Coordinates of N, CA and C in Angstrom, one line a residue:
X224 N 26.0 -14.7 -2.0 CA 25.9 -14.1 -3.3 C 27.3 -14.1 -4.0
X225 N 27.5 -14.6 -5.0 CA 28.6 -14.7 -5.8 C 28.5 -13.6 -7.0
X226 N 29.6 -12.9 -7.1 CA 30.0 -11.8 -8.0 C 30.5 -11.8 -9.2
X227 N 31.4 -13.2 -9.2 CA 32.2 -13.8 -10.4 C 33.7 -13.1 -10.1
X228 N 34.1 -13.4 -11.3 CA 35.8 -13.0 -11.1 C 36.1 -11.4 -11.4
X229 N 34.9 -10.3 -11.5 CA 35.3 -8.6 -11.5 C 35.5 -8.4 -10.2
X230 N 36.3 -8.4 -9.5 CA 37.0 -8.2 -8.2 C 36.8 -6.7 -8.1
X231 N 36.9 -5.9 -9.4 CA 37.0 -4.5 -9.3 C 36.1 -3.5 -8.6
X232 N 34.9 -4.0 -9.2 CA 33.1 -3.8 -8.6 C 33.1 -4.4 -7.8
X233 N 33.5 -5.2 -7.0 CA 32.3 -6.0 -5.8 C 32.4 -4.7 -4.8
X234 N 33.6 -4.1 -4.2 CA 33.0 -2.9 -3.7 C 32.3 -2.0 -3.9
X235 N 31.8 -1.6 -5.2 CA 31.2 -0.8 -5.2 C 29.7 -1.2 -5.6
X236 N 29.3 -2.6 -5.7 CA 27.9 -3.7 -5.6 C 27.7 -3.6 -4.2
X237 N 28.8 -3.3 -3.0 CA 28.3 -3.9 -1.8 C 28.1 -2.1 -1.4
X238 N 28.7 -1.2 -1.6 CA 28.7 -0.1 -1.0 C 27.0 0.3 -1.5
X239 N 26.9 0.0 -3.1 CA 25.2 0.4 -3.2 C 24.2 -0.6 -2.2
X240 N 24.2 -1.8 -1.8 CA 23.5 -2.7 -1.4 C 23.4 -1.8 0.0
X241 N 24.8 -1.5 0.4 CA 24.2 -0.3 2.0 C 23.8 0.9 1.8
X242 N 24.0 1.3 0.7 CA 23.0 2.3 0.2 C 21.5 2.0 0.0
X243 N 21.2 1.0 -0.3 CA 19.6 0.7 -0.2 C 19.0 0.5 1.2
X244 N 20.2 -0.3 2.2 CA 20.0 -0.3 3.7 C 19.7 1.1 4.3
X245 N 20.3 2.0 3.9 CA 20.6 3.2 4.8 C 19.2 3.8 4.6
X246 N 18.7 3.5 3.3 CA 17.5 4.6 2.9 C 16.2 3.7 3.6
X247 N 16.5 2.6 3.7 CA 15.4 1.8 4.4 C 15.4 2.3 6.1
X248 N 16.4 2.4 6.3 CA 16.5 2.3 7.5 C 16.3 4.0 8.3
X249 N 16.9 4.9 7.5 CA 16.0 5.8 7.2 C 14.5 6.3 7.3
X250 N 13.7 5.7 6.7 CA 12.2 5.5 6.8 C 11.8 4.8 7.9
X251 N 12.7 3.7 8.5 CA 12.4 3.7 9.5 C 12.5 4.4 10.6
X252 N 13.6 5.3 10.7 CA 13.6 6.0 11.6 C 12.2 7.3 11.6
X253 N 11.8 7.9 10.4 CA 10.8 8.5 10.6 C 9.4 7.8 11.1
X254 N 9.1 6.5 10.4 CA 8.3 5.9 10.8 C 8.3 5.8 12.4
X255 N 9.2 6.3 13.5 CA 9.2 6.1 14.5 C 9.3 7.1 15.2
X256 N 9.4 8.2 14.2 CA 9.2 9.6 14.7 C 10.6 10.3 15.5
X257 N 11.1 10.0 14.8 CA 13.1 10.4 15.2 C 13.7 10.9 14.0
X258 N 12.9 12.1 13.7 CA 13.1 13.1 12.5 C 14.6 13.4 12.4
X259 N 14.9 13.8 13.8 CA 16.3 14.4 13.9 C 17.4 13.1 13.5
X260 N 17.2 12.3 14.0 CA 18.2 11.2 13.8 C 18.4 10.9 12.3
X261 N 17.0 10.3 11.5 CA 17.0 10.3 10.2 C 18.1 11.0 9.3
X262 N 17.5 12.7 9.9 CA 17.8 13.8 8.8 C 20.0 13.5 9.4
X263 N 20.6 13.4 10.5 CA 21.8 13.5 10.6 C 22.4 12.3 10.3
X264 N 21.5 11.0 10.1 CA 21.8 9.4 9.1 C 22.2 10.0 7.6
X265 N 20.8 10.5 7.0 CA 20.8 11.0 6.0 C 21.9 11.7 5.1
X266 N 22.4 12.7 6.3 CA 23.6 13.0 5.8 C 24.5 13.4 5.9
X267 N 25.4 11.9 7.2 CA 26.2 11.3 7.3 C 26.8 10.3 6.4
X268 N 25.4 9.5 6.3 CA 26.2 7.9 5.4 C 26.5 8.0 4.1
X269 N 26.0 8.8 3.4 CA 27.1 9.2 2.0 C 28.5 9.5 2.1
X270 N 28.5 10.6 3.1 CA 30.0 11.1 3.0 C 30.8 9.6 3.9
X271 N 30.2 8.8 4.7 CA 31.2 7.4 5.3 C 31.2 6.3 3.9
X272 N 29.9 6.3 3.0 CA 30.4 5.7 1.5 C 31.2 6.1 0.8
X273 N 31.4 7.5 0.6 CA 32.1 7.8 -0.1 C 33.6 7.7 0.2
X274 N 33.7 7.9 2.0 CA 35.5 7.5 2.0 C 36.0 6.0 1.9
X275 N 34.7 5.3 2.2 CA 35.1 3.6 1.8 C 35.3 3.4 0.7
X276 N 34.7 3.9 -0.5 CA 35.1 3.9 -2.2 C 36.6 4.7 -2.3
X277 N 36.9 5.6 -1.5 CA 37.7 6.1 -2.3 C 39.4 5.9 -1.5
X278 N 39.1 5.2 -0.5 CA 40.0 4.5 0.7 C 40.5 3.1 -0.5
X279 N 39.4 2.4 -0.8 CA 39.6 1.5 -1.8 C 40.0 1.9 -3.6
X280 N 39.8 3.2 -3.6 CA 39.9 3.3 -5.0 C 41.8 3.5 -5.1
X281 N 41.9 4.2 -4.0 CA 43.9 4.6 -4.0 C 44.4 3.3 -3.4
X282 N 43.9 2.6 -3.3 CA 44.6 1.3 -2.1 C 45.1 1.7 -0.7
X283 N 43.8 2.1 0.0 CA 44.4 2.4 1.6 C 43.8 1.0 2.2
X284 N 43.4 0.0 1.6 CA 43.0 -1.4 1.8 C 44.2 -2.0 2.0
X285 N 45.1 -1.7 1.5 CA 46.6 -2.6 1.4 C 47.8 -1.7 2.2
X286 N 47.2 -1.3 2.7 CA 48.2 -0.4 3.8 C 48.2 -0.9 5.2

């Protein structure tokens, strides 16, 4: 998939795209009956999005 030349967004196109992962993946974990796992995915992977946006927003990418 090609983004074009906004270099600025593609992190934050790809951080939503594992956002859509996480919540699928999510459902699967209930659908399998591993309530507990779900609920500590749930909410884990926000706060591990949020330090990749913001690791890249001050430039700890170029460190």
């Amino acid at each position: 998939m090609r983004y074009g030349d906004n270099i600025e967004n593609i992190i934050y196109a790809r951080i939503h795209m594992l956002g859509v992962a996480d919540i699928a993946l999510i459902v699967v974990l209930f659908a399998l009956n591993e309530p507990l796992m779900a609920g500590a995915y749930f909410i884990l992977a926000p706060f591990a999005a949020h330090a990749v946006a913001n690791g890249y927003f001050y430039g700890e990418e170029e460190k």
